[in-house]
């Protein structure tokens, strides 16, 4: 039978097949021999006999994320709050680059619009070419706009603790996630999710609660190719005076001119320069 791994605990994997049945399975020893470990989200083939199941085959993965390990994500919903905690623009931009690198479609969800205006943040990312949805768990604003993007897809949620990932999942699934209050002292949320699990949506598709994705790194990207993962820069990056322009210090740089004119967000460009400076000192063998 073919199915999808929806949960993994203690070496056991729970596979949901097309008729809705969930089977508890162990991975065959050949996977350990080949150093292949099943991941949540994997499409697999299983064999069940006398109530005991085994994973016989793992089908090719179309995307892989490593912390926590999940496969075949279609949509990454990057959740930021309008306040409490304040938006971390560098984290948002780093998550967006990771989405582009891994061929995952990103959606930016600006939550807690009932606390303060989301317009400034929405404008930055809408003008950069991204899909932006504004939500409020308190008023249920925006959920009718978010759900069509998740329908029949496998989606993950990412962002700082306290931005409302688990509260949003409460609204869109039948499974109640444990939510934690935001610390008044440090204005950041406490991690509350204990394991990664695919949650099925009534409209079709699955979602993951993925708190570990807030620690994404982009060290596999070469500095000279970083601009390709910023959509507003990618379409203009080859228009500069100099071939191979880094868009950092060269005179006559089209990207820098657009930043100066306000056509490209200053915060986005700041994230680009910070990531570029981190990546330029990494040797090719380190990327491998």
PDB file of C-alpha atoms in Angstrom:
ATOM      1  CA  UNK A   1       0.000   0.000   0.000  1.00  0.00           C
ATOM      2  CA  UNK A   2       1.048   3.583  -0.612  1.00  0.00           C
ATOM      3  CA  UNK A   3       0.676   6.252   2.015  1.00  0.00           C
ATOM      4  CA  UNK A   4       2.173   9.305   3.713  1.00  0.00           C
ATOM      5  CA  UNK A   5       4.097   9.473   6.980  1.00  0.00           C
ATOM      6  CA  UNK A   6       2.077  11.773   9.227  1.00  0.00           C
ATOM      7  CA  UNK A   7       3.942  11.248  12.508  1.00  0.00           C
ATOM      8  CA  UNK A   8       7.065   9.614  13.899  1.00  0.00           C
ATOM      9  CA  UNK A   9       7.717   8.799  17.555  1.00  0.00           C
ATOM     10  CA  UNK A  10      10.415   6.600  19.061  1.00  0.00           C
ATOM     11  CA  UNK A  11      11.347   4.828  15.854  1.00  0.00           C
ATOM     12  CA  UNK A  12       7.730   4.130  14.897  1.00  0.00           C
ATOM     13  CA  UNK A  13       6.156   5.832  11.896  1.00  0.00           C
ATOM     14  CA  UNK A  14       2.444   6.380  11.380  1.00  0.00           C
ATOM     15  CA  UNK A  15       1.403   6.111   7.746  1.00  0.00           C
ATOM     16  CA  UNK A  16      -1.968   7.223   6.438  1.00  0.00           C
ATOM     17  CA  UNK A  17      -3.161   5.407   3.306  1.00  0.00           C
ATOM     18  CA  UNK A  18      -5.764   6.459   0.750  1.00  0.00           C
ATOM     19  CA  UNK A  19      -8.741   4.897   2.565  1.00  0.00           C
ATOM     20  CA  UNK A  20      -7.950   6.904   5.706  1.00  0.00           C
ATOM     21  CA  UNK A  21      -6.473   4.048   7.753  1.00  0.00           C
ATOM     22  CA  UNK A  22      -3.327   4.823   9.750  1.00  0.00           C
ATOM     23  CA  UNK A  23      -0.746   2.049  10.185  1.00  0.00           C
ATOM     24  CA  UNK A  24       2.088   1.944  12.713  1.00  0.00           C
ATOM     25  CA  UNK A  25       5.261   0.869  10.908  1.00  0.00           C
ATOM     26  CA  UNK A  26       8.966   0.367  11.415  1.00  0.00           C
ATOM     27  CA  UNK A  27      11.536   1.197   8.759  1.00  0.00           C
ATOM     28  CA  UNK A  28      13.304  -1.747   7.128  1.00  0.00           C
ATOM     29  CA  UNK A  29      16.930  -2.280   8.077  1.00  0.00           C
ATOM     30  CA  UNK A  30      18.076  -1.556   4.535  1.00  0.00           C
ATOM     31  CA  UNK A  31      17.312   2.127   5.097  1.00  0.00           C
ATOM     32  CA  UNK A  32      19.706   2.250   8.069  1.00  0.00           C
ATOM     33  CA  UNK A  33      22.325   0.432   5.984  1.00  0.00           C
ATOM     34  CA  UNK A  34      21.946   3.038   3.223  1.00  0.00           C
ATOM     35  CA  UNK A  35      21.844   5.846   5.810  1.00  0.00           C
ATOM     36  CA  UNK A  36      18.362   6.873   4.770  1.00  0.00           C
ATOM     37  CA  UNK A  37      15.972   7.921   7.506  1.00  0.00           C
ATOM     38  CA  UNK A  38      12.238   8.262   6.853  1.00  0.00           C
ATOM     39  CA  UNK A  39      10.931  11.792   7.301  1.00  0.00           C
ATOM     40  CA  UNK A  40       7.553  13.233   8.199  1.00  0.00           C
ATOM     41  CA  UNK A  41       5.824  13.977   4.899  1.00  0.00           C
ATOM     42  CA  UNK A  42       7.495  11.135   3.015  1.00  0.00           C
ATOM     43  CA  UNK A  43       5.380   9.291   0.471  1.00  0.00           C
ATOM     44  CA  UNK A  44       6.063   5.619   1.111  1.00  0.00           C
ATOM     45  CA  UNK A  45       5.101   2.075   0.237  1.00  0.00           C
ATOM     46  CA  UNK A  46       4.312  -0.183   3.197  1.00  0.00           C
ATOM     47  CA  UNK A  47       3.672  -3.865   3.824  1.00  0.00           C
ATOM     48  CA  UNK A  48       1.326  -4.912   6.640  1.00  0.00           C
ATOM     49  CA  UNK A  49       1.003  -8.443   7.978  1.00  0.00           C
ATOM     50  CA  UNK A  50      -0.667  -9.604  11.192  1.00  0.00           C
ATOM     51  CA  UNK A  51      -1.138  -6.006  12.245  1.00  0.00           C
ATOM     52  CA  UNK A  52       2.556  -5.183  11.941  1.00  0.00           C
ATOM     53  CA  UNK A  53       3.743  -2.803   9.256  1.00  0.00           C
ATOM     54  CA  UNK A  54       7.051  -2.023   7.629  1.00  0.00           C
ATOM     55  CA  UNK A  55       8.160   0.767   5.304  1.00  0.00           C
ATOM     56  CA  UNK A  56       9.358  -0.927   2.112  1.00  0.00           C
ATOM     57  CA  UNK A  57      10.057   2.051  -0.130  1.00  0.00           C
ATOM     58  CA  UNK A  58      10.491   5.812   0.160  1.00  0.00           C
ATOM     59  CA  UNK A  59       9.490   7.650  -2.997  1.00  0.00           C
ATOM     60  CA  UNK A  60      11.640  10.542  -4.329  1.00  0.00           C
ATOM     61  CA  UNK A  61      11.282  13.726  -2.309  1.00  0.00           C
ATOM     62  CA  UNK A  62      10.417  17.009  -4.022  1.00  0.00           C
ATOM     63  CA  UNK A  63      11.657  19.081  -1.077  1.00  0.00           C
ATOM     64  CA  UNK A  64      13.597  18.466   2.124  1.00  0.00           C
ATOM     65  CA  UNK A  65      13.905  20.644   5.217  1.00  0.00           C
ATOM     66  CA  UNK A  66      16.293  19.564   7.943  1.00  0.00           C
ATOM     67  CA  UNK A  67      15.299  21.215  11.223  1.00  0.00           C
ATOM     68  CA  UNK A  68      13.008  19.514  12.038  1.00  0.00           C
ATOM     69  CA  UNK A  69      13.339  16.930   9.243  1.00  0.00           C
ATOM     70  CA  UNK A  70      10.298  17.009   6.949  1.00  0.00           C
ATOM     71  CA  UNK A  71       9.807  16.192   3.278  1.00  0.00           C
ATOM     72  CA  UNK A  72       7.517  17.175   0.424  1.00  0.00           C
ATOM     73  CA  UNK A  73       6.421  20.543   1.760  1.00  0.00           C
ATOM     74  CA  UNK A  74       4.519  22.556  -0.868  1.00  0.00           C
ATOM     75  CA  UNK A  75       3.781  25.729   1.092  1.00  0.00           C
ATOM     76  CA  UNK A  76       5.729  27.486   3.849  1.00  0.00           C
ATOM     77  CA  UNK A  77       3.528  29.887   5.803  1.00  0.00           C
ATOM     78  CA  UNK A  78       5.862  32.400   7.427  1.00  0.00           C
ATOM     79  CA  UNK A  79       4.016  33.872  10.392  1.00  0.00           C
ATOM     80  CA  UNK A  80       4.958  37.268  11.823  1.00  0.00           C
ATOM     81  CA  UNK A  81       3.070  39.309  14.394  1.00  0.00           C
ATOM     82  CA  UNK A  82       2.311  43.003  14.116  1.00  0.00           C
ATOM     83  CA  UNK A  83       3.527  43.305  17.716  1.00  0.00           C
ATOM     84  CA  UNK A  84       4.314  41.269  20.831  1.00  0.00           C
ATOM     85  CA  UNK A  85       6.768  40.061  19.574  1.00  0.00           C
ATOM     86  CA  UNK A  86       7.803  42.716  17.087  1.00  0.00           C
ATOM     87  CA  UNK A  87       8.483  41.483  13.535  1.00  0.00           C
ATOM     88  CA  UNK A  88      11.985  40.138  12.923  1.00  0.00           C
ATOM     89  CA  UNK A  89      12.497  41.190   9.306  1.00  0.00           C
ATOM     90  CA  UNK A  90      15.847  39.453   8.947  1.00  0.00           C
ATOM     91  CA  UNK A  91      14.324  36.141  10.052  1.00  0.00           C
ATOM     92  CA  UNK A  92      11.420  36.581   7.639  1.00  0.00           C
ATOM     93  CA  UNK A  93      13.829  37.268   4.767  1.00  0.00           C
ATOM     94  CA  UNK A  94      16.020  34.298   5.688  1.00  0.00           C
ATOM     95  CA  UNK A  95      12.968  32.022   5.714  1.00  0.00           C
ATOM     96  CA  UNK A  96      11.941  33.398   2.332  1.00  0.00           C
ATOM     97  CA  UNK A  97      15.375  32.591   0.884  1.00  0.00           C
ATOM     98  CA  UNK A  98      15.118  29.071   2.277  1.00  0.00           C
ATOM     99  CA  UNK A  99      11.737  28.651   0.623  1.00  0.00           C
ATOM    100  CA  UNK A 100      13.158  29.761  -2.727  1.00  0.00           C
ATOM    101  CA  UNK A 101      16.216  27.488  -2.348  1.00  0.00           C
ATOM    102  CA  UNK A 102      14.050  24.467  -1.548  1.00  0.00           C
ATOM    103  CA  UNK A 103      11.438  25.108  -4.265  1.00  0.00           C
ATOM    104  CA  UNK A 104       8.736  25.714  -1.676  1.00  0.00           C
ATOM    105  CA  UNK A 105       6.098  28.388  -2.230  1.00  0.00           C
ATOM    106  CA  UNK A 106       6.186  30.940   0.620  1.00  0.00           C
ATOM    107  CA  UNK A 107       3.180  32.786   1.983  1.00  0.00           C
ATOM    108  CA  UNK A 108       3.626  35.553   4.533  1.00  0.00           C
ATOM    109  CA  UNK A 109       0.962  35.593   7.228  1.00  0.00           C
ATOM    110  CA  UNK A 110       0.897  38.777   9.293  1.00  0.00           C
ATOM    111  CA  UNK A 111      -0.974  37.892  12.478  1.00  0.00           C
ATOM    112  CA  UNK A 112      -2.402  39.903  15.405  1.00  0.00           C
ATOM    113  CA  UNK A 113      -3.815  42.631  13.167  1.00  0.00           C
ATOM    114  CA  UNK A 114      -6.218  43.416  16.008  1.00  0.00           C
ATOM    115  CA  UNK A 115      -3.258  44.672  18.088  1.00  0.00           C
ATOM    116  CA  UNK A 116      -1.748  47.108  15.587  1.00  0.00           C
ATOM    117  CA  UNK A 117      -1.729  47.896  11.877  1.00  0.00           C
ATOM    118  CA  UNK A 118      -0.185  45.371   9.498  1.00  0.00           C
ATOM    119  CA  UNK A 119      -0.049  47.778   6.549  1.00  0.00           C
ATOM    120  CA  UNK A 120       3.632  48.779   6.675  1.00  0.00           C
ATOM    121  CA  UNK A 121       4.788  45.166   6.893  1.00  0.00           C
ATOM    122  CA  UNK A 122       2.279  44.036   4.267  1.00  0.00           C
ATOM    123  CA  UNK A 123       3.519  46.714   1.866  1.00  0.00           C
ATOM    124  CA  UNK A 124       7.169  45.632   2.162  1.00  0.00           C
ATOM    125  CA  UNK A 125       6.473  42.050   1.116  1.00  0.00           C
ATOM    126  CA  UNK A 126       3.615  42.682  -1.298  1.00  0.00           C
ATOM    127  CA  UNK A 127       5.861  45.096  -3.229  1.00  0.00           C
ATOM    128  CA  UNK A 128       8.648  42.494  -3.164  1.00  0.00           C
ATOM    129  CA  UNK A 129       6.434  40.048  -5.048  1.00  0.00           C
ATOM    130  CA  UNK A 130       5.190  37.773  -2.273  1.00  0.00           C
ATOM    131  CA  UNK A 131       1.720  36.587  -1.334  1.00  0.00           C
ATOM    132  CA  UNK A 132       0.702  38.253   1.943  1.00  0.00           C
ATOM    133  CA  UNK A 133      -2.289  37.387   4.113  1.00  0.00           C
ATOM    134  CA  UNK A 134      -3.262  39.458   7.167  1.00  0.00           C
ATOM    135  CA  UNK A 135      -4.912  37.529   9.993  1.00  0.00           C
ATOM    136  CA  UNK A 136      -6.221  37.902  13.511  1.00  0.00           C
ATOM    137  CA  UNK A 137      -7.098  34.917  15.652  1.00  0.00           C
ATOM    138  CA  UNK A 138      -9.154  37.204  17.906  1.00  0.00           C
ATOM    139  CA  UNK A 139     -11.387  38.507  15.103  1.00  0.00           C
ATOM    140  CA  UNK A 140     -10.914  35.592  12.640  1.00  0.00           C
ATOM    141  CA  UNK A 141      -9.840  38.126  10.012  1.00  0.00           C
ATOM    142  CA  UNK A 142      -8.091  36.711   6.949  1.00  0.00           C
ATOM    143  CA  UNK A 143      -8.718  32.990   7.437  1.00  0.00           C
ATOM    144  CA  UNK A 144     -11.010  32.903   4.403  1.00  0.00           C
ATOM    145  CA  UNK A 145      -8.072  34.223   2.361  1.00  0.00           C
ATOM    146  CA  UNK A 146      -5.482  31.864   3.893  1.00  0.00           C
ATOM    147  CA  UNK A 147      -7.332  28.569   3.483  1.00  0.00           C
ATOM    148  CA  UNK A 148      -7.447  28.447  -0.350  1.00  0.00           C
ATOM    149  CA  UNK A 149      -3.628  28.483  -0.424  1.00  0.00           C
ATOM    150  CA  UNK A 150      -3.501  25.444   1.897  1.00  0.00           C
ATOM    151  CA  UNK A 151      -6.168  23.362   0.147  1.00  0.00           C
ATOM    152  CA  UNK A 152      -4.811  20.014  -1.127  1.00  0.00           C
ATOM    153  CA  UNK A 153      -1.232  21.021  -0.248  1.00  0.00           C
ATOM    154  CA  UNK A 154       1.224  19.987   2.444  1.00  0.00           C
ATOM    155  CA  UNK A 155       2.055  23.133   4.360  1.00  0.00           C
ATOM    156  CA  UNK A 156       4.410  24.114   7.165  1.00  0.00           C
ATOM    157  CA  UNK A 157       4.244  27.036   9.563  1.00  0.00           C
ATOM    158  CA  UNK A 158       7.379  28.890  10.645  1.00  0.00           C
ATOM    159  CA  UNK A 159       8.299  31.967  12.650  1.00  0.00           C
ATOM    160  CA  UNK A 160       9.261  33.178  16.096  1.00  0.00           C
ATOM    161  CA  UNK A 161       7.550  31.721  19.129  1.00  0.00           C
ATOM    162  CA  UNK A 162       4.637  33.839  20.268  1.00  0.00           C
ATOM    163  CA  UNK A 163       3.536  35.031  16.822  1.00  0.00           C
ATOM    164  CA  UNK A 164       0.476  32.778  16.876  1.00  0.00           C
ATOM    165  CA  UNK A 165       1.368  29.694  14.823  1.00  0.00           C
ATOM    166  CA  UNK A 166      -0.356  27.260  17.178  1.00  0.00           C
ATOM    167  CA  UNK A 167      -3.370  29.547  17.621  1.00  0.00           C
ATOM    168  CA  UNK A 168      -3.788  29.763  13.857  1.00  0.00           C
ATOM    169  CA  UNK A 169      -3.568  25.960  13.621  1.00  0.00           C
ATOM    170  CA  UNK A 170      -6.283  25.699  16.276  1.00  0.00           C
ATOM    171  CA  UNK A 171      -8.562  27.616  13.940  1.00  0.00           C
ATOM    172  CA  UNK A 172      -7.847  25.651  10.784  1.00  0.00           C
ATOM    173  CA  UNK A 173      -7.678  22.097  12.150  1.00  0.00           C
ATOM    174  CA  UNK A 174      -9.680  19.948  14.524  1.00  0.00           C
ATOM    175  CA  UNK A 175      -6.551  19.220  16.566  1.00  0.00           C
ATOM    176  CA  UNK A 176      -6.027  21.650  19.428  1.00  0.00           C
ATOM    177  CA  UNK A 177      -2.369  22.627  19.720  1.00  0.00           C
ATOM    178  CA  UNK A 178      -1.081  23.586  23.147  1.00  0.00           C
ATOM    179  CA  UNK A 179      -0.488  27.345  23.125  1.00  0.00           C
ATOM    180  CA  UNK A 180       1.882  29.264  25.375  1.00  0.00           C
ATOM    181  CA  UNK A 181       1.622  32.819  26.606  1.00  0.00           C
ATOM    182  CA  UNK A 182       4.216  35.363  25.579  1.00  0.00           C
ATOM    183  CA  UNK A 183       6.629  36.204  28.358  1.00  0.00           C
ATOM    184  CA  UNK A 184       6.046  39.750  29.615  1.00  0.00           C
ATOM    185  CA  UNK A 185       9.709  39.990  30.556  1.00  0.00           C
ATOM    186  CA  UNK A 186      11.343  39.097  27.255  1.00  0.00           C
ATOM    187  CA  UNK A 187       8.341  39.603  24.911  1.00  0.00           C
ATOM    188  CA  UNK A 188       8.979  36.273  23.200  1.00  0.00           C
ATOM    189  CA  UNK A 189       6.905  33.138  23.213  1.00  0.00           C
ATOM    190  CA  UNK A 190       7.779  29.917  24.967  1.00  0.00           C
ATOM    191  CA  UNK A 191       8.241  26.874  22.721  1.00  0.00           C
ATOM    192  CA  UNK A 192       5.203  24.675  23.224  1.00  0.00           C
ATOM    193  CA  UNK A 193       5.184  22.119  20.384  1.00  0.00           C
ATOM    194  CA  UNK A 194       6.742  18.800  21.407  1.00  0.00           C
ATOM    195  CA  UNK A 195       6.832  16.812  18.176  1.00  0.00           C
ATOM    196  CA  UNK A 196       6.211  17.293  14.491  1.00  0.00           C
ATOM    197  CA  UNK A 197       3.007  15.886  13.076  1.00  0.00           C
ATOM    198  CA  UNK A 198       0.977  16.269   9.906  1.00  0.00           C
ATOM    199  CA  UNK A 199      -2.515  17.520  10.683  1.00  0.00           C
ATOM    200  CA  UNK A 200      -5.204  16.847   8.091  1.00  0.00           C
ATOM    201  CA  UNK A 201      -7.394  19.671   6.846  1.00  0.00           C
ATOM    202  CA  UNK A 202     -11.094  19.257   6.136  1.00  0.00           C
ATOM    203  CA  UNK A 203     -10.631  21.037   2.798  1.00  0.00           C
ATOM    204  CA  UNK A 204      -7.875  18.585   1.821  1.00  0.00           C
ATOM    205  CA  UNK A 205      -4.154  18.610   2.460  1.00  0.00           C
ATOM    206  CA  UNK A 206      -2.000  18.651   5.578  1.00  0.00           C
ATOM    207  CA  UNK A 207      -0.269  21.182   7.810  1.00  0.00           C
ATOM    208  CA  UNK A 208       2.686  20.886  10.170  1.00  0.00           C
ATOM    209  CA  UNK A 209       3.493  22.854  13.263  1.00  0.00           C
ATOM    210  CA  UNK A 210       7.218  23.489  12.857  1.00  0.00           C
ATOM    211  CA  UNK A 211       8.765  25.694  15.539  1.00  0.00           C
ATOM    212  CA  UNK A 212      12.324  24.585  14.704  1.00  0.00           C
ATOM    213  CA  UNK A 213      12.139  26.335  11.346  1.00  0.00           C
ATOM    214  CA  UNK A 214      12.824  29.644  13.089  1.00  0.00           C
ATOM    215  CA  UNK A 215      16.514  28.606  13.152  1.00  0.00           C
ATOM    216  CA  UNK A 216      16.886  28.223   9.374  1.00  0.00           C
ATOM    217  CA  UNK A 217      20.309  28.819   7.868  1.00  0.00           C
ATOM    218  CA  UNK A 218      21.132  29.502   4.211  1.00  0.00           C
ATOM    219  CA  UNK A 219      24.764  28.411   4.104  1.00  0.00           C
ATOM    220  CA  UNK A 220      24.275  26.246   1.010  1.00  0.00           C
ATOM    221  CA  UNK A 221      23.726  29.351  -1.152  1.00  0.00           C
ATOM    222  CA  UNK A 222      26.719  30.918  -2.904  1.00  0.00           C
ATOM    223  CA  UNK A 223      27.128  34.631  -2.187  1.00  0.00           C
ATOM    224  CA  UNK A 224      27.199  35.516  -5.882  1.00  0.00           C
ATOM    225  CA  UNK A 225      23.842  33.808  -6.439  1.00  0.00           C
ATOM    226  CA  UNK A 226      22.033  35.180  -3.385  1.00  0.00           C
ATOM    227  CA  UNK A 227      20.278  37.956  -5.336  1.00  0.00           C
ATOM    228  CA  UNK A 228      18.448  35.283  -7.371  1.00  0.00           C
ATOM    229  CA  UNK A 229      16.482  34.368  -4.242  1.00  0.00           C
ATOM    230  CA  UNK A 230      15.211  37.936  -3.767  1.00  0.00           C
ATOM    231  CA  UNK A 231      12.484  38.207  -6.480  1.00  0.00           C
ATOM    232  CA  UNK A 232      12.624  41.997  -6.704  1.00  0.00           C
ATOM    233  CA  UNK A 233      16.389  41.805  -7.304  1.00  0.00           C
ATOM    234  CA  UNK A 234      16.453  38.689  -9.474  1.00  0.00           C
ATOM    235  CA  UNK A 235      14.527  40.299 -12.330  1.00  0.00           C
ATOM    236  CA  UNK A 236      16.994  43.216 -12.432  1.00  0.00           C
ATOM    237  CA  UNK A 237      20.219  41.689 -11.159  1.00  0.00           C
ATOM    238  CA  UNK A 238      21.754  41.233 -14.631  1.00  0.00           C
ATOM    239  CA  UNK A 239      21.068  44.849 -15.616  1.00  0.00           C
ATOM    240  CA  UNK A 240      24.009  46.309 -13.699  1.00  0.00           C
ATOM    241  CA  UNK A 241      27.037  47.903 -15.371  1.00  0.00           C
ATOM    242  CA  UNK A 242      29.377  45.155 -14.264  1.00  0.00           C
ATOM    243  CA  UNK A 243      28.934  41.470 -14.957  1.00  0.00           C
ATOM    244  CA  UNK A 244      28.821  39.558 -11.684  1.00  0.00           C
ATOM    245  CA  UNK A 245      27.849  42.661  -9.691  1.00  0.00           C
ATOM    246  CA  UNK A 246      27.505  41.834  -6.003  1.00  0.00           C
ATOM    247  CA  UNK A 247      25.006  44.690  -5.544  1.00  0.00           C
ATOM    248  CA  UNK A 248      26.991  45.737  -2.480  1.00  0.00           C
ATOM    249  CA  UNK A 249      29.709  48.266  -3.353  1.00  0.00           C
ATOM    250  CA  UNK A 250      29.961  48.563  -7.156  1.00  0.00           C
ATOM    251  CA  UNK A 251      29.280  52.000  -8.732  1.00  0.00           C
ATOM    252  CA  UNK A 252      26.280  52.265 -11.027  1.00  0.00           C
ATOM    253  CA  UNK A 253      24.503  49.287  -9.443  1.00  0.00           C
ATOM    254  CA  UNK A 254      20.867  49.181 -10.530  1.00  0.00           C
ATOM    255  CA  UNK A 255      19.775  47.480  -7.317  1.00  0.00           C
ATOM    256  CA  UNK A 256      21.419  50.092  -5.083  1.00  0.00           C
ATOM    257  CA  UNK A 257      19.836  52.876  -7.146  1.00  0.00           C
ATOM    258  CA  UNK A 258      16.384  51.351  -6.725  1.00  0.00           C
ATOM    259  CA  UNK A 259      16.950  51.069  -2.971  1.00  0.00           C
ATOM    260  CA  UNK A 260      17.924  54.758  -2.876  1.00  0.00           C
ATOM    261  CA  UNK A 261      14.761  55.648  -4.821  1.00  0.00           C
ATOM    262  CA  UNK A 262      12.569  53.590  -2.511  1.00  0.00           C
ATOM    263  CA  UNK A 263      11.635  51.141  -5.274  1.00  0.00           C
ATOM    264  CA  UNK A 264      13.238  48.257  -3.344  1.00  0.00           C
ATOM    265  CA  UNK A 265      12.660  48.003   0.412  1.00  0.00           C
ATOM    266  CA  UNK A 266      15.594  49.215   2.520  1.00  0.00           C
ATOM    267  CA  UNK A 267      14.937  46.447   5.071  1.00  0.00           C
ATOM    268  CA  UNK A 268      15.020  43.801   2.334  1.00  0.00           C
ATOM    269  CA  UNK A 269      18.296  45.179   1.011  1.00  0.00           C
ATOM    270  CA  UNK A 270      19.728  45.251   4.536  1.00  0.00           C
ATOM    271  CA  UNK A 271      18.868  41.550   4.917  1.00  0.00           C
ATOM    272  CA  UNK A 272      20.484  40.866   1.547  1.00  0.00           C
ATOM    273  CA  UNK A 273      23.744  42.584   2.535  1.00  0.00           C
ATOM    274  CA  UNK A 274      23.858  40.798   5.911  1.00  0.00           C
ATOM    275  CA  UNK A 275      23.322  37.399   4.276  1.00  0.00           C
ATOM    276  CA  UNK A 276      25.796  38.210   1.498  1.00  0.00           C
ATOM    277  CA  UNK A 277      28.511  39.117   4.010  1.00  0.00           C
ATOM    278  CA  UNK A 278      27.882  35.860   5.879  1.00  0.00           C
ATOM    279  CA  UNK A 279      28.043  33.781   2.707  1.00  0.00           C
ATOM    280  CA  UNK A 280      30.999  35.376   0.953  1.00  0.00           C
ATOM    281  CA  UNK A 281      33.493  33.914   3.422  1.00  0.00           C
ATOM    282  CA  UNK A 282      32.202  30.360   3.046  1.00  0.00           C
ATOM    283  CA  UNK A 283      34.339  28.163   0.821  1.00  0.00           C
ATOM    284  CA  UNK A 284      32.777  25.899  -1.814  1.00  0.00           C
ATOM    285  CA  UNK A 285      33.831  22.766   0.063  1.00  0.00           C
ATOM    286  CA  UNK A 286      31.986  24.015   3.144  1.00  0.00           C
ATOM    287  CA  UNK A 287      28.794  24.342   1.092  1.00  0.00           C
ATOM    288  CA  UNK A 288      29.119  20.696   0.147  1.00  0.00           C
TER     289      UNK A 288
END
